[in-house]
mmCIF file of C-alpha atoms in Angstrom:
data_model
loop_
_atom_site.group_PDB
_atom_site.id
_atom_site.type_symbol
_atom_site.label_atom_id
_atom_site.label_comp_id
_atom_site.label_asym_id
_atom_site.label_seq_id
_atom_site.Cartn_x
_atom_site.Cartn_y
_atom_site.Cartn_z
ATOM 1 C CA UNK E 1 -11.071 4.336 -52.810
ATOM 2 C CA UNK E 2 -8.752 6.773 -54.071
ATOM 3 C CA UNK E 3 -5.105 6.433 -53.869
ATOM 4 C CA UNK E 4 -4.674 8.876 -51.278
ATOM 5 C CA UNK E 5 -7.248 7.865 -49.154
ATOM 6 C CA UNK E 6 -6.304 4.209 -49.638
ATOM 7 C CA UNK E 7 -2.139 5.488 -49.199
ATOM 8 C CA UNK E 8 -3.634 7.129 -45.305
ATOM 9 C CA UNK E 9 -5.385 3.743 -44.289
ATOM 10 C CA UNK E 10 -2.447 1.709 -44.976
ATOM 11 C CA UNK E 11 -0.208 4.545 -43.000
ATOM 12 C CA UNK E 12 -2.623 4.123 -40.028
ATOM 13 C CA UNK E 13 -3.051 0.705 -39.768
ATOM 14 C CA UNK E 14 1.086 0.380 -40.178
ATOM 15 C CA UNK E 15 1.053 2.861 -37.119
ATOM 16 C CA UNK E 16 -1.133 1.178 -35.110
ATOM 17 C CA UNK E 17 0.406 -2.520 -36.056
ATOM 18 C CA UNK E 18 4.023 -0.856 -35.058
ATOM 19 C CA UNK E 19 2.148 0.950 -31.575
ATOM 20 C CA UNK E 20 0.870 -2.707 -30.788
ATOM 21 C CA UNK E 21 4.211 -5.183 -31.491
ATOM 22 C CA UNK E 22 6.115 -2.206 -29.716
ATOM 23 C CA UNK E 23 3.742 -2.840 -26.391
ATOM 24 C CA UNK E 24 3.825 -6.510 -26.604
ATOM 25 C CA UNK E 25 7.632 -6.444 -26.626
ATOM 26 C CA UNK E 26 8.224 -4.472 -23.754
ATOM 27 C CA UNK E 27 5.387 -6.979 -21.818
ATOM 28 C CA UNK E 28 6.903 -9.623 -22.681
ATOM 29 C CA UNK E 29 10.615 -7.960 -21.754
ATOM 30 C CA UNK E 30 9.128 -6.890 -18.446
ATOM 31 C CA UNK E 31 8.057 -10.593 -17.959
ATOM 32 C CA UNK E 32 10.933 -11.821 -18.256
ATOM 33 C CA UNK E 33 12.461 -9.355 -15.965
ATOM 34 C CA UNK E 34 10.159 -10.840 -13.745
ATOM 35 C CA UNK E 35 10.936 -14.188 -14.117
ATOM 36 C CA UNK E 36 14.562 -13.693 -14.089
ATOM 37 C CA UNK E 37 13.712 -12.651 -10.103
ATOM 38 C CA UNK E 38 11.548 -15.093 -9.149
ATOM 39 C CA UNK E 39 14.110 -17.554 -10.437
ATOM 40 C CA UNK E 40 16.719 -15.710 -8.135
ATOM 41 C CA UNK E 41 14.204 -15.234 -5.092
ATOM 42 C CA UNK E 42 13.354 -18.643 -5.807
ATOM 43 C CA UNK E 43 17.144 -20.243 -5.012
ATOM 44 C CA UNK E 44 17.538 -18.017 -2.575
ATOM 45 C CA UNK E 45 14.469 -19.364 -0.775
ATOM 46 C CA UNK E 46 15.661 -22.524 -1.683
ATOM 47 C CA UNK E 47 19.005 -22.421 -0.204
ATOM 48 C CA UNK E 48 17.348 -20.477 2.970
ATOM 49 C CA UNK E 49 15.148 -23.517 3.191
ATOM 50 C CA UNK E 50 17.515 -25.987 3.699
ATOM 51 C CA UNK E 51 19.567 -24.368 5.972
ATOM 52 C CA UNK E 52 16.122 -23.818 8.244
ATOM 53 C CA UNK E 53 15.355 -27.655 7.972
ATOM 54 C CA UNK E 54 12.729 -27.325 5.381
ATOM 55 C CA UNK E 55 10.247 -24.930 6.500
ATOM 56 C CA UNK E 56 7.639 -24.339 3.609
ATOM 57 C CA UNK E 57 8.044 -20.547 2.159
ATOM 58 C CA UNK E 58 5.990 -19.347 -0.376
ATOM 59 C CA UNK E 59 7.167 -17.339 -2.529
ATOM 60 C CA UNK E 60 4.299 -15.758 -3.965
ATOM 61 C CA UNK E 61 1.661 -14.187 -1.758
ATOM 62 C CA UNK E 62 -1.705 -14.436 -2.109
ATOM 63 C CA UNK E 63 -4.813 -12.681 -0.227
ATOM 64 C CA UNK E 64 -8.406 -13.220 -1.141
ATOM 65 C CA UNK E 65 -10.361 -10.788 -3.602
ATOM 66 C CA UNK E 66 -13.774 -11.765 -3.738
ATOM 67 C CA UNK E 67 -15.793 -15.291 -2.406
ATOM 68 C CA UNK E 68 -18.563 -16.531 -4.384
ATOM 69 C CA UNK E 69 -22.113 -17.879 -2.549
ATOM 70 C CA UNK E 70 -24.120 -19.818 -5.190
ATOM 71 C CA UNK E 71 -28.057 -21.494 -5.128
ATOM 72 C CA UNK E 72 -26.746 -24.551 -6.999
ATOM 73 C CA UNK E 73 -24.510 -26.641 -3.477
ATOM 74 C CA UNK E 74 -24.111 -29.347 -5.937
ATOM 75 C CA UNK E 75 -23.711 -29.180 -9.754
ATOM 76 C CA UNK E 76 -27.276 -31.016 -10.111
ATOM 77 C CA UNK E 77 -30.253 -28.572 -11.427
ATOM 78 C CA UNK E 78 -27.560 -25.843 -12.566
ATOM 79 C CA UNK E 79 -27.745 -24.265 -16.156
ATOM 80 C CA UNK E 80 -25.980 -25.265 -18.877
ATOM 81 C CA UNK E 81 -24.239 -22.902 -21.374
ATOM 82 C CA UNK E 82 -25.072 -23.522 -24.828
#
């Protein structure tokens, strides 16, 4: 390759290393944003909790998104990856 040529691959692939770590930090930032609440929702259930006599809260909710119906009841006769 010729210098230029080999100058504008490095350039892009600097770009797109620097477009990548920049994402990653603001996940990561965000998740701990996140966790710093739970943590806060978390003793404030807590301290709800025993003042209610120990009901069980959950914190996070959860609903259904799919079910899965399968041939195999039992694991016996079902395909193996390999």
């Amino acid at each position: 390759l010729e210098p230029r040529k080999r100058k504008s691959i490095i350039s892009d692939w600097e770009q797109k290393r620097q477009e990548e770590r920049t994402g990653r930090i603001r996940a990561e930032v965000k998740l701990r944003e996140a966790l710093a609440k739970l943590q806060t929702t978390s003793s404030i259930l807590s301290k709800d909790e025993e003042s209610s006599g120990g009901d069980n809260l959950h914190i996070l909710p959860l609903s259904t998104i799919g079910t899965v119906k399968s041939p195999y009841p039992k694991r016996m006769g079902t395909p193996r990856q390999g």
